[in-house]
Short mmCIF file of C-alpha atoms and ligand atoms in Angstrom, two decimals:
data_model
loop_
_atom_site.label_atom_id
_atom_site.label_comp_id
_atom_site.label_asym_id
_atom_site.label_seq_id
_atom_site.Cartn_x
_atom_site.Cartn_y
_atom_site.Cartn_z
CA UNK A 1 0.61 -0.36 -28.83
CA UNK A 2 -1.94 0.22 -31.47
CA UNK A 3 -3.76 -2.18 -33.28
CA UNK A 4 -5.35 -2.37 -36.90
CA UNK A 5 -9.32 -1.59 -36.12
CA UNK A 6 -10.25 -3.66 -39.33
CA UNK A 7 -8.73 -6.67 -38.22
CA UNK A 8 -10.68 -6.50 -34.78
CA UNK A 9 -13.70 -5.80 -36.69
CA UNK A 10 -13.37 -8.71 -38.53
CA UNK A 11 -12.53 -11.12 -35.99
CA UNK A 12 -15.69 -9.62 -33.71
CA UNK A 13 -17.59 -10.69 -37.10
CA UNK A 14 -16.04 -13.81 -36.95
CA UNK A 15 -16.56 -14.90 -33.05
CA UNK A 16 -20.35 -13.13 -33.32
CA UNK A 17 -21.07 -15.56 -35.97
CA UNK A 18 -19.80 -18.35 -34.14
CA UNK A 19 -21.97 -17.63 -30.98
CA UNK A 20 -24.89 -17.22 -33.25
CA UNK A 21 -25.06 -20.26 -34.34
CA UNK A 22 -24.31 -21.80 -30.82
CA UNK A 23 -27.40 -20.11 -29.84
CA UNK A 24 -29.10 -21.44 -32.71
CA UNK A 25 -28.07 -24.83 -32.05
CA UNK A 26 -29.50 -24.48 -28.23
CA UNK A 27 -33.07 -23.13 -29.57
CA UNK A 28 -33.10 -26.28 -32.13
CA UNK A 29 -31.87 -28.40 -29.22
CA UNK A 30 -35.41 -27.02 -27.38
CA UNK A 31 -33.14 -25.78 -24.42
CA UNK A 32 -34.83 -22.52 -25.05
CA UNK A 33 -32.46 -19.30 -25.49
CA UNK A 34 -29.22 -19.12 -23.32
CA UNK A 35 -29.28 -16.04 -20.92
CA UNK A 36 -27.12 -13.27 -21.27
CA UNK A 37 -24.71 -13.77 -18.64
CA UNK A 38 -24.32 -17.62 -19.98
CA UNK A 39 -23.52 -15.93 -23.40
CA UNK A 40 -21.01 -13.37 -21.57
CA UNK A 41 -19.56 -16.26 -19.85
CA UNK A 42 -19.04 -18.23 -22.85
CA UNK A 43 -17.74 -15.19 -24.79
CA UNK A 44 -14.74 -14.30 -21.80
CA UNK A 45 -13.85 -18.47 -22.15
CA UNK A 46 -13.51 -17.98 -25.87
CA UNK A 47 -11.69 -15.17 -25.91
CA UNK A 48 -9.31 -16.58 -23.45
CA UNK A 49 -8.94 -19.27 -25.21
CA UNK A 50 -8.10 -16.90 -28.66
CA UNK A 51 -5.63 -14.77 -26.08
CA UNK A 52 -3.97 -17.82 -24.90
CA UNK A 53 -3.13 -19.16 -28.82
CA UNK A 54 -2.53 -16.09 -29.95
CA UNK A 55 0.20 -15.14 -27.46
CA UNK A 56 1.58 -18.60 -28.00
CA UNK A 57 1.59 -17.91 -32.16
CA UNK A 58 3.40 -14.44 -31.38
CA UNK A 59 5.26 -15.49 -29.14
CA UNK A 60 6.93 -18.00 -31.48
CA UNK A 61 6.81 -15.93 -34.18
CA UNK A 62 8.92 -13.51 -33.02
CA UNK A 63 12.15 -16.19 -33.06
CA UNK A 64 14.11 -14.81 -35.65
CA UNK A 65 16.75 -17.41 -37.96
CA UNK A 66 18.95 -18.93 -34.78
CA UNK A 67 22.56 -18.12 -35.18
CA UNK A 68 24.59 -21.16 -34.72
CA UNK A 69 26.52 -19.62 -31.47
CA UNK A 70 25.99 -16.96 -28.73
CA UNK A 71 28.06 -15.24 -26.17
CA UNK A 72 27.44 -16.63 -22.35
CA UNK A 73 27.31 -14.15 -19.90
CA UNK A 74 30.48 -16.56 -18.17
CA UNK A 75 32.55 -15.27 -21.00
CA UNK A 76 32.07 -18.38 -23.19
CA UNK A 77 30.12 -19.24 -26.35
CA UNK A 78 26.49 -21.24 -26.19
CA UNK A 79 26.01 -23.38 -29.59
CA UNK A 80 22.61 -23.28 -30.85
CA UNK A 81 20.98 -26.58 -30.08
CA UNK A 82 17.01 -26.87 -31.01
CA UNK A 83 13.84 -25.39 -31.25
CA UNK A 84 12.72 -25.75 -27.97
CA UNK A 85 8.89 -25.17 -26.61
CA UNK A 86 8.25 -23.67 -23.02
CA UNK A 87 5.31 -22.64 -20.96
CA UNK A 88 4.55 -19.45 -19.39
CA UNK A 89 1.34 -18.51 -17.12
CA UNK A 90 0.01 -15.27 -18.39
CA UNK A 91 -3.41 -13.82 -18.12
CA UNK A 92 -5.12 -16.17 -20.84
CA UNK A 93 -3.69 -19.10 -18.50
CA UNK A 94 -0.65 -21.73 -19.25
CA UNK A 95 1.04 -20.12 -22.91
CA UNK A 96 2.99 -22.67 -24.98
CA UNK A 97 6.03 -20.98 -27.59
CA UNK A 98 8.69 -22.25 -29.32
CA UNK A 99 12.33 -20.27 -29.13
CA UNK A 100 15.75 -21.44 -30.08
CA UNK A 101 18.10 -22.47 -26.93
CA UNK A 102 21.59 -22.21 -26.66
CA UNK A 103 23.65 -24.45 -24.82
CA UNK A 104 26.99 -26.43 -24.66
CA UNK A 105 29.06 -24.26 -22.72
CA UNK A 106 31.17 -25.81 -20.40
CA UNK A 107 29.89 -23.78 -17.56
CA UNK A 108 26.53 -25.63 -17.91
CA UNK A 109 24.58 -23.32 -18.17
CA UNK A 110 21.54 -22.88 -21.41
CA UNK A 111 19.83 -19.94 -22.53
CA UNK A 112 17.04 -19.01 -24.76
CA UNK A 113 17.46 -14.94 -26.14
CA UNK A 114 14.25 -14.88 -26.45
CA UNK A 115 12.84 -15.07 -23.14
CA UNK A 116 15.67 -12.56 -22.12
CA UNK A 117 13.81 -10.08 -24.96
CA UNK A 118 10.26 -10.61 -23.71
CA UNK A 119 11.14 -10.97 -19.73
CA UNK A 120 9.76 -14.58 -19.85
CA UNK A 121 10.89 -17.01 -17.23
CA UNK A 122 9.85 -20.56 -18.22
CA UNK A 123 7.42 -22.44 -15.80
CA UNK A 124 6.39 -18.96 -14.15
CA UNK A 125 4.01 -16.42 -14.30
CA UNK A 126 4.24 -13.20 -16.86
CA UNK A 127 4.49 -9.87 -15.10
CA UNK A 128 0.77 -9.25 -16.73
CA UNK A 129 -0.30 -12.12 -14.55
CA UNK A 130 1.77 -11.27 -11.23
CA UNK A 131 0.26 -7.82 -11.23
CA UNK A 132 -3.52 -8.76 -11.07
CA UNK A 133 -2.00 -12.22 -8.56
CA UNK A 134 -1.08 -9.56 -6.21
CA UNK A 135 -3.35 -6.90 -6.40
CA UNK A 136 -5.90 -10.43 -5.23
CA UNK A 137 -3.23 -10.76 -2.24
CA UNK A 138 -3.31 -7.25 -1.33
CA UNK A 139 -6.77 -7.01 -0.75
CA UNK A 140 -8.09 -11.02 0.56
CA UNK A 141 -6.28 -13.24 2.41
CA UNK A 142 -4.31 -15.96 0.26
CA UNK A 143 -6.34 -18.99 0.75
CA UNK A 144 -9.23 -16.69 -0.56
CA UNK A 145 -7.95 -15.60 -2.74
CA UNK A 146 -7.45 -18.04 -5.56
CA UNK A 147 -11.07 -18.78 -5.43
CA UNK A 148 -11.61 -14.71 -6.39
CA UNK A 149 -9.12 -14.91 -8.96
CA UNK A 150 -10.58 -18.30 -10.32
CA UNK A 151 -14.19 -15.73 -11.04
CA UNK A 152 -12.14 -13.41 -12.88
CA UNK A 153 -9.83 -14.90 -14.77
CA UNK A 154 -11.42 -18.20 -15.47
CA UNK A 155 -8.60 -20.51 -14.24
CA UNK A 156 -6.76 -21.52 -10.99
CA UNK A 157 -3.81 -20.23 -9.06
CA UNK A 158 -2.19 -21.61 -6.68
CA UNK A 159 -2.38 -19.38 -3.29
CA UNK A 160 1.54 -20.02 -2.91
CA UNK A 161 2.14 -18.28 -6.44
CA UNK A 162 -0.44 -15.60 -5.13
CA UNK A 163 1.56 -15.40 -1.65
CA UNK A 164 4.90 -14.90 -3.72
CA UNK A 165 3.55 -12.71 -6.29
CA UNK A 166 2.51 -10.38 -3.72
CA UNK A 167 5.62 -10.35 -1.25
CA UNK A 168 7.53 -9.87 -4.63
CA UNK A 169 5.35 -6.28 -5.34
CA UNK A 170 5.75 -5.83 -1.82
CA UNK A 171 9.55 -6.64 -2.02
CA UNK A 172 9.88 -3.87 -5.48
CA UNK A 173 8.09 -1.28 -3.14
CA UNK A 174 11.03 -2.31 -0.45
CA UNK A 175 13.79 -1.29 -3.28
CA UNK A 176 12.18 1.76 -4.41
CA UNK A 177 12.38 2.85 -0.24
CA UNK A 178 15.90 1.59 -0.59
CA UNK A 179 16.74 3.71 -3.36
CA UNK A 180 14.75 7.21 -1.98
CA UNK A 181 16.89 6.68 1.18
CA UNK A 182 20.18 6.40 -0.45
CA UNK A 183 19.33 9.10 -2.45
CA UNK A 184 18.53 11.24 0.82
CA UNK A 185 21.84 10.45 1.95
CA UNK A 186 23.80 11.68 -0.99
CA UNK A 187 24.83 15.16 -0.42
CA UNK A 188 25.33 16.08 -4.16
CA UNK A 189 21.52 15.06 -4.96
CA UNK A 190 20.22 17.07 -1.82
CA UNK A 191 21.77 19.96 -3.04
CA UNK A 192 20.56 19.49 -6.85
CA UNK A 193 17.23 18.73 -5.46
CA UNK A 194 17.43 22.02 -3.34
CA UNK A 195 18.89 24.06 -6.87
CA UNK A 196 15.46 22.37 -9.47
CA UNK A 197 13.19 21.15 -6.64
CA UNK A 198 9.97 21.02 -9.12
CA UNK A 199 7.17 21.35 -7.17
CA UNK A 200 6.90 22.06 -3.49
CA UNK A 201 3.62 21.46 -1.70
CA UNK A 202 2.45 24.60 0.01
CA UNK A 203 1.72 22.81 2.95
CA UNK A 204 2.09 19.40 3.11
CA UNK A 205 0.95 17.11 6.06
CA UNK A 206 2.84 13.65 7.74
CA UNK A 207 1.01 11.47 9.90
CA UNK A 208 2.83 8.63 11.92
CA UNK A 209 1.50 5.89 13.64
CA UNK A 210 1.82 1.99 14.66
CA UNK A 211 -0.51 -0.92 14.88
CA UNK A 212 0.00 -4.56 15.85
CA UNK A 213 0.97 -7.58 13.86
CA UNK A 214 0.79 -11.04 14.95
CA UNK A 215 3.69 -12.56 14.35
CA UNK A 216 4.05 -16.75 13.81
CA UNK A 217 6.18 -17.79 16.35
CA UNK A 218 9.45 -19.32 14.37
CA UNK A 219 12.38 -21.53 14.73
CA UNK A 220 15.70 -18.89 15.95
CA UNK A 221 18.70 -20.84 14.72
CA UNK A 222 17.91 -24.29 15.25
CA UNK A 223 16.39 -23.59 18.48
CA UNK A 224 12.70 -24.65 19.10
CA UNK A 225 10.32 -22.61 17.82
CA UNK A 226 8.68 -20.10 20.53
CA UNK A 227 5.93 -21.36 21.73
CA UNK A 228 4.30 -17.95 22.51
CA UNK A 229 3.20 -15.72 19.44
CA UNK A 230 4.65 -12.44 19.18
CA UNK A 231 3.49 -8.76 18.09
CA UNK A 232 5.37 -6.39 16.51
CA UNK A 233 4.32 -2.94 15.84
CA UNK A 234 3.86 -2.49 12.45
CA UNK A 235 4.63 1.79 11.85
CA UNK A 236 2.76 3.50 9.52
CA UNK A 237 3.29 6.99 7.81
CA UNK A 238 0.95 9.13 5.39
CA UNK A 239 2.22 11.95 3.45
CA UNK A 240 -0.78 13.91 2.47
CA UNK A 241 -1.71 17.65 1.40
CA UNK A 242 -5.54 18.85 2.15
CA UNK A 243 -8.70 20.84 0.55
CA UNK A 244 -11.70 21.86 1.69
CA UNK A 245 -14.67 19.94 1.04
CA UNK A 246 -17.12 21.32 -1.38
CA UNK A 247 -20.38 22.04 0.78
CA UNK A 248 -22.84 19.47 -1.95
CA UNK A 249 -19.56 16.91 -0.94
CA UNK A 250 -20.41 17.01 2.59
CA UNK A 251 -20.99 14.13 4.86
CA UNK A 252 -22.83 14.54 7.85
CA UNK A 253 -19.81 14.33 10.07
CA UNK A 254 -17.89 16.98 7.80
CA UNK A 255 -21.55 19.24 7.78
CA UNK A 256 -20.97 18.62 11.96
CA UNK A 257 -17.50 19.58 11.71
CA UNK A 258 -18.25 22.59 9.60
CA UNK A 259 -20.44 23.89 12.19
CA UNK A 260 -18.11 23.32 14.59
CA UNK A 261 -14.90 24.38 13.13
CA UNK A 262 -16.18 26.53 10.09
CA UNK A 263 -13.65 24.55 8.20
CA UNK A 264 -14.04 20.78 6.13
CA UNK A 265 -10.65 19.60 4.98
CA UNK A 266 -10.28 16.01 3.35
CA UNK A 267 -6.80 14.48 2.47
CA UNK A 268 -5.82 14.19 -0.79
CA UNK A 269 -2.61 13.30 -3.00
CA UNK A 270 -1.84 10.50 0.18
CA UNK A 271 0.91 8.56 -0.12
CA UNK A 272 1.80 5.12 2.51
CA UNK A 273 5.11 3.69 4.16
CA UNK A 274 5.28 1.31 6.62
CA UNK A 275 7.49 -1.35 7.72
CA UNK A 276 8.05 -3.29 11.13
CA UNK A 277 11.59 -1.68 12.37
CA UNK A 278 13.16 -0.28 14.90
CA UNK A 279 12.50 3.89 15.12
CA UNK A 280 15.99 5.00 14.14
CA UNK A 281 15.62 2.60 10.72
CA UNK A 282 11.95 4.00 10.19
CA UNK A 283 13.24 7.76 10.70
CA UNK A 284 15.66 7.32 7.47
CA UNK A 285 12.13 6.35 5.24
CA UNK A 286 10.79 9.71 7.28
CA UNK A 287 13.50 11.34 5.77
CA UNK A 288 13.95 9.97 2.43
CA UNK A 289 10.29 10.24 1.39
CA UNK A 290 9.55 13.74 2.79
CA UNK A 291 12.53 14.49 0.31
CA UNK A 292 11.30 12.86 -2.56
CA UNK A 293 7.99 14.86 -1.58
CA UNK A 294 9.89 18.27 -1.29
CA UNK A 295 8.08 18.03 2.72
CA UNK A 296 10.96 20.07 3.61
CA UNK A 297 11.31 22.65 1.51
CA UNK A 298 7.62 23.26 2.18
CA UNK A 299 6.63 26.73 4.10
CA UNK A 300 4.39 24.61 5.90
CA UNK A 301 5.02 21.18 7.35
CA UNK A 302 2.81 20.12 9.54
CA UNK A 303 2.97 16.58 11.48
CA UNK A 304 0.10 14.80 13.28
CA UNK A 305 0.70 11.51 15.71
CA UNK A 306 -0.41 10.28 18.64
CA UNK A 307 1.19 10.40 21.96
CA UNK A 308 4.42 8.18 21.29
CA UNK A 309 7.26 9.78 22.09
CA UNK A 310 9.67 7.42 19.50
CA UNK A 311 7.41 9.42 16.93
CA UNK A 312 8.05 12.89 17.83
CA UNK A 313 11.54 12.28 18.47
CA UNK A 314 12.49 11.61 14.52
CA UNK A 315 9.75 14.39 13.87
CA UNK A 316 11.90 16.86 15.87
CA UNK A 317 15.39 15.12 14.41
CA UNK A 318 14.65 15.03 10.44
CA UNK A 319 12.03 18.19 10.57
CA UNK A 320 12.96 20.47 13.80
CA UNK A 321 11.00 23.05 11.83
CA UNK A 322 7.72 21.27 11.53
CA UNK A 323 4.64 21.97 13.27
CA UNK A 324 3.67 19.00 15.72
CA UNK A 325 0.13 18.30 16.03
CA UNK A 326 -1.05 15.27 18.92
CA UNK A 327 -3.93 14.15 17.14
CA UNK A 328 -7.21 15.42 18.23
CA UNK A 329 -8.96 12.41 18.62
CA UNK A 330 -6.39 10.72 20.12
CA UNK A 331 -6.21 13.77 23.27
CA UNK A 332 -10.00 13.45 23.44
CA UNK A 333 -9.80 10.00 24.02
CA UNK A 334 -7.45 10.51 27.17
CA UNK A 335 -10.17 12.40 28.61
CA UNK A 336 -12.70 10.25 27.90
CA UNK A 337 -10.72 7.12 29.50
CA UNK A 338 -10.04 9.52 32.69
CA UNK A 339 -14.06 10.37 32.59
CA UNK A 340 -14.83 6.48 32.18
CA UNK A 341 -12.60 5.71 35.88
CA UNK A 342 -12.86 8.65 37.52
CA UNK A 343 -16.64 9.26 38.14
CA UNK A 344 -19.45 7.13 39.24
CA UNK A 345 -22.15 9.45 38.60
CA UNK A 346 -23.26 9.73 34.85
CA UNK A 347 -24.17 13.47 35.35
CA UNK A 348 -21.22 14.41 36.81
CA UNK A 349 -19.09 12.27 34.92
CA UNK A 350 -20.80 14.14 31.26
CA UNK A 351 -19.87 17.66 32.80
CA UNK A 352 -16.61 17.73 33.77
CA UNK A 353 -16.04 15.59 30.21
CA UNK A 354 -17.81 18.56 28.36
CA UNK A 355 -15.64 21.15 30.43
CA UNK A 356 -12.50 20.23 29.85
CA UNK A 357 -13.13 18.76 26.43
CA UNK A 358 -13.95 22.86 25.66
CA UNK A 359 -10.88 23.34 27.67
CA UNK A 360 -8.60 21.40 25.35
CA UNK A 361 -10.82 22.30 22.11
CA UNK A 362 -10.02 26.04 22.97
CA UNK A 363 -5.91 25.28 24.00
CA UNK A 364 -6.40 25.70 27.25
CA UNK A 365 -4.25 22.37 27.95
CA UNK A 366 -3.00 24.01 31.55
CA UNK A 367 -6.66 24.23 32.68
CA UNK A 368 -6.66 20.23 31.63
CA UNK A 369 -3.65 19.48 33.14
CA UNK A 370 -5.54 20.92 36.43
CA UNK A 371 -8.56 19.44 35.98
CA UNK A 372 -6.79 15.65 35.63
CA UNK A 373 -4.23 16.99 39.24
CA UNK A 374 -7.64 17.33 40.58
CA UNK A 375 -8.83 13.65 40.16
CA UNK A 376 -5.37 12.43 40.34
CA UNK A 377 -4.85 11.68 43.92
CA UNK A 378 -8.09 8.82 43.91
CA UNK A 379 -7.54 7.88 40.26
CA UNK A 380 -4.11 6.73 38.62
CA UNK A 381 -6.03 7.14 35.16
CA UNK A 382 -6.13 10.98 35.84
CA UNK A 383 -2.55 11.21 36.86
CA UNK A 384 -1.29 9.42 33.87
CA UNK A 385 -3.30 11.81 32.08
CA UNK A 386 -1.98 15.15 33.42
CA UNK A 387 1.54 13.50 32.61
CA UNK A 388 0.37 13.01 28.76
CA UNK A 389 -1.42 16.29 28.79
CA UNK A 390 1.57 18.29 30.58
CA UNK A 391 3.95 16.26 27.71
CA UNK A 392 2.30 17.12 24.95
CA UNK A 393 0.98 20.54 26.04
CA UNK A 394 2.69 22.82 23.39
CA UNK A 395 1.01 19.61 20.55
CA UNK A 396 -2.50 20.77 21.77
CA UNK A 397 -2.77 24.37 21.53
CA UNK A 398 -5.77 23.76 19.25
CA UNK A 399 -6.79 27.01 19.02
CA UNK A 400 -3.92 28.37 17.44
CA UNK A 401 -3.97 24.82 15.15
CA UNK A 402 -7.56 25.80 14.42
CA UNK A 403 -7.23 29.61 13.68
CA UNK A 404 -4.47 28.61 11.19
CA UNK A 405 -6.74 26.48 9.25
CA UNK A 406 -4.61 23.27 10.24
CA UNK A 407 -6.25 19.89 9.95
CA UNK A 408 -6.01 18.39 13.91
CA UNK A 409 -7.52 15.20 13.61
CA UNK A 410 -5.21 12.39 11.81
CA UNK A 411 -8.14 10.52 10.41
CA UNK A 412 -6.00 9.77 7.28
CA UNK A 413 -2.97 8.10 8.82
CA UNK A 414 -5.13 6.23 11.44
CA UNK A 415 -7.29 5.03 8.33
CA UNK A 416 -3.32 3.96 7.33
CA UNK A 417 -3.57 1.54 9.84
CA UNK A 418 -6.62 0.76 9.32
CA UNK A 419 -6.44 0.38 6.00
CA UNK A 420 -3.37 -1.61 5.66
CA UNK A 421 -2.84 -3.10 8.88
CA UNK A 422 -6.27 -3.58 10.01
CA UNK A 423 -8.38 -4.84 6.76
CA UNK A 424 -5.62 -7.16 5.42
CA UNK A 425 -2.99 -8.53 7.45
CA UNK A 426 -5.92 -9.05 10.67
CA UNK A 427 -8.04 -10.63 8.68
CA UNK A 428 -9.43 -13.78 10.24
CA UNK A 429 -6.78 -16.84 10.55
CA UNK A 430 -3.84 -14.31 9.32
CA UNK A 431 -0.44 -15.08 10.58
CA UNK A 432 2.57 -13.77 9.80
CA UNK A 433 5.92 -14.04 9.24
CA UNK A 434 7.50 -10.73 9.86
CA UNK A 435 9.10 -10.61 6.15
CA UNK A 436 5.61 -11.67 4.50
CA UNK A 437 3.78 -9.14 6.61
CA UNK A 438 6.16 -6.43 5.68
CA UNK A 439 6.02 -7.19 1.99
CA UNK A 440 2.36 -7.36 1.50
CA UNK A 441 1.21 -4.47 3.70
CA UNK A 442 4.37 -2.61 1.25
CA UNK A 443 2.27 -3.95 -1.69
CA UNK A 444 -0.91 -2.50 -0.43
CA UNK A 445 0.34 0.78 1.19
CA UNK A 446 1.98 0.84 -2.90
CA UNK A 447 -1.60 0.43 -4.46
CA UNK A 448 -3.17 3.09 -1.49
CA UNK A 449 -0.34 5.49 -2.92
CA UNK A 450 -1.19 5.00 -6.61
CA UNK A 451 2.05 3.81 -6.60
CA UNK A 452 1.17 0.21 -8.40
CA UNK A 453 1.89 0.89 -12.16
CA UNK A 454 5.66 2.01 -11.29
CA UNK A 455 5.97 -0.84 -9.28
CA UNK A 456 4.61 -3.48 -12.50
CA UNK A 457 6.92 -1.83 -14.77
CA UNK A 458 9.58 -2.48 -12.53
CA UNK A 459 8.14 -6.06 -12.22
CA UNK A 460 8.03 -6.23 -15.78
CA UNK A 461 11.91 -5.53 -16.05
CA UNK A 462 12.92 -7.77 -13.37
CA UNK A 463 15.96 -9.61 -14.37
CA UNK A 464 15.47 -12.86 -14.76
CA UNK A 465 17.44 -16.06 -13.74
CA UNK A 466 18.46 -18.31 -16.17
ZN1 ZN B 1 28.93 -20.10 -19.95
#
């Protein structure tokens, strides 16, 4: 939209001259000058204020003459009845407009073509308002957040219209997944896709994971409710490519890396999924974003996970292709845990950890393997570890990772978790129910993605009931 630069200009005039002689008044009072930020604060209220009358004014304005009847969408005709006011909650707070409405049909039901034009629905929030609602629930916990949002916008919410705004953005993410994976099941569009793929990543990385939710123990069909809380793993992929780090970028663990693997790579262009479902379900979102990505038709897709097998199982059924990383951290750990059980003696217990933490570094996963047989026999620790190490054993040839420049540590997609599991739906007091914790971490893995403005427009168009 543009706007007419004089007519801001004059109101600024206008509202400056106004708070001038506020100020005034305060000096004459002998209050002495207000502060700044009392002047700021003043200012935002006003200007609300303005927003709030002004959106009411246009809004009304826009009514056109009413024509004396309307078609119902039952197939009827609505008769025009009144001017009617109604109330919206928008950004400036609670909007008041006045719009003719329709009624007398004999299926009951009234209707006001204006709200239809503007996507208003009367008594609830504006999609300006939902967006910044949830971006508060995305990021603190609900009963925190109205208190935030009270700071910013200079009026109260509710921290049920925050909880619903958000599990709304996080049920629009939910339809866009909806509509990638029926698109990855059409065979016409896969083909299309394959003839004008636009671009393809030269190599593109995908990073899965899980982390635990804490799920509210509920009611099952008039049963009692469970007394026992439940967790459910909560599965997280990243889609990301990588680039080196500029050397004056560096942090001190990338300058250690450097030294260590003459290489620096940082994530970049990531993009979230997640849901709590079962692995077959979460393998079609595998699929159907890696296509909307063009993972596949990449010469290089590499994937990076842990040591669950459900993972590398859809890896190896939707990519067979791809090269499977177990992430390097995660391998070290096993050692470390062995290292922790296995040996009394500090000394002893720091040597054989730096000898066959080389061992792995340098792919050398047989001489692991060994090394865990050897403990094995006095330590179940060590034999589950040869097991995991013997699994996994063509995942760890790190040297061959390494030489090809291949990023081996999945930093970004356990900083998924962290990041969306971890800092939001574990904050303190948070329990779920599995549909609300879906929704919001959707919501935030959305905003993570830079996916947020495609899911407000879509907010924006929601249709509306009546
Ligand atoms: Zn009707």
């Amino acid at each position: 939209m543009n706007y007419n630069m004089e007519t801001i200009n004059f109101m600024a005039q206008r509202l400056a001259e106004m708070f001038r002689l506020a100020v005034i008044e305060q000096q004459k009072a002998g209050a002495g000058t207000p502060l700044i930020a009392h002047i700021e604060n003043g200012m935002r209220e006003a200007l609300k204020q303005i927003g709030q009358q002004a959106l009411g004014l246009l809004l009304s304005s826009m009514q056109t003459t009413p024509a004396s009847q309307i078609d119902c969408p039952c197939g009827g005709k609505l008769r025009y009845q009144r001017m009617r006011a109604a109330q919206v909650i928008s950004v400036f707070s609670r909007v008041t407009y006045e719009r003719a409405y329709y009624a007398g049909c004999p299926c009951k039901q009234g209707k006001a073509p204006l709200d239809e034009q503007f996507g208003l629905e009367p008594g609830a929030v504006t999609a300006g308002l939902a967006a910044l609602l949830a971006l508060a629930g995305i990021e603190f916990s609900f009963d925190q957040s109205p208190q935030w949002l009270q700071a910013y916008l200079l009026f109260d919410m509710a921290e049920n219209t925050v909880r619903s705004e958000t599990e709304k953005m996080g049920g629009l993410q939910k339809e866009c997944e909806a509509e990638l994976i029926q698109q990855s099941q059409d065979e016409a569009y896969l083909q299309e896709r394959e003839r004008h793929p636009g671009r393809i990543p030269r190599r593109i990385y995908g990073a899965i994971d899980a982390a635990k939710v804490r799920i509210e123990p509920r009611a099952k069909g008039g049963e009692q409710p469970e007394k026992q809380e439940a967790w459910r793993d909560m599965k997280v992929l990243s889609w990301f490519e990588t680039e080196a780090v500029p050397p004056a970028q560096r942090s001190v663990r990338q300058r250690q890396k450097v030294e260590r693997q003459h290489l620096a790579l940082r994530a970049k262009n990531l993009r979230y999924f997640c849901d709590i479902i079962e692995a077959d379900e979460f393998g079609k979102l595998l699929w159907a974003t890696g296509c909307s990505l063009n993972a596949d038709l990449s010469p290089e897709l590499v994937f990076l996970g842990d040591g669950a097998v459900w993972l590398w199982n859809l890896v190896f059924r939707y990519y067979p292709k791809a090269v499977q990383i177990v992430d390097w951290y995660h391998a070290e750990e096993h050692l470390e845990m062995v290292a922790a059980v296995a040996f009394i003696d500090p000394q002893e217990r720091s040597r054989w950890l730096e000898a066959v933490t080389q061992a792995l570094w340098e792919g050398q996963v047989e001489q692991v393997i060994r090394a865990c047989q050897a403990l094995a026999s006095s330590c179940p620790e060590a034999h589950k570890a040869a097991h995991y190490f013997y699994t996994h054993a063509e995942r760890m040839r790190y040297d061959r990772f390494r030489a090809a420049g291949y990023m081996i540590g999945s930093g970004s997609v356990e900083s998924a978790c962290k990041q969306i599991v971890t800092q939001r739906l574990k904050l303190p007091g948070a329990q779920w129910i599995v549909e609300g914790a879906v929704h919001t971490a959707k919501a935030r893995a959305a905003w993570l993605s830079g996916h947020w403005q495609s899911l407000c427009d879509r907010r924006s168009s929601l249709p509306l009931a009546i």
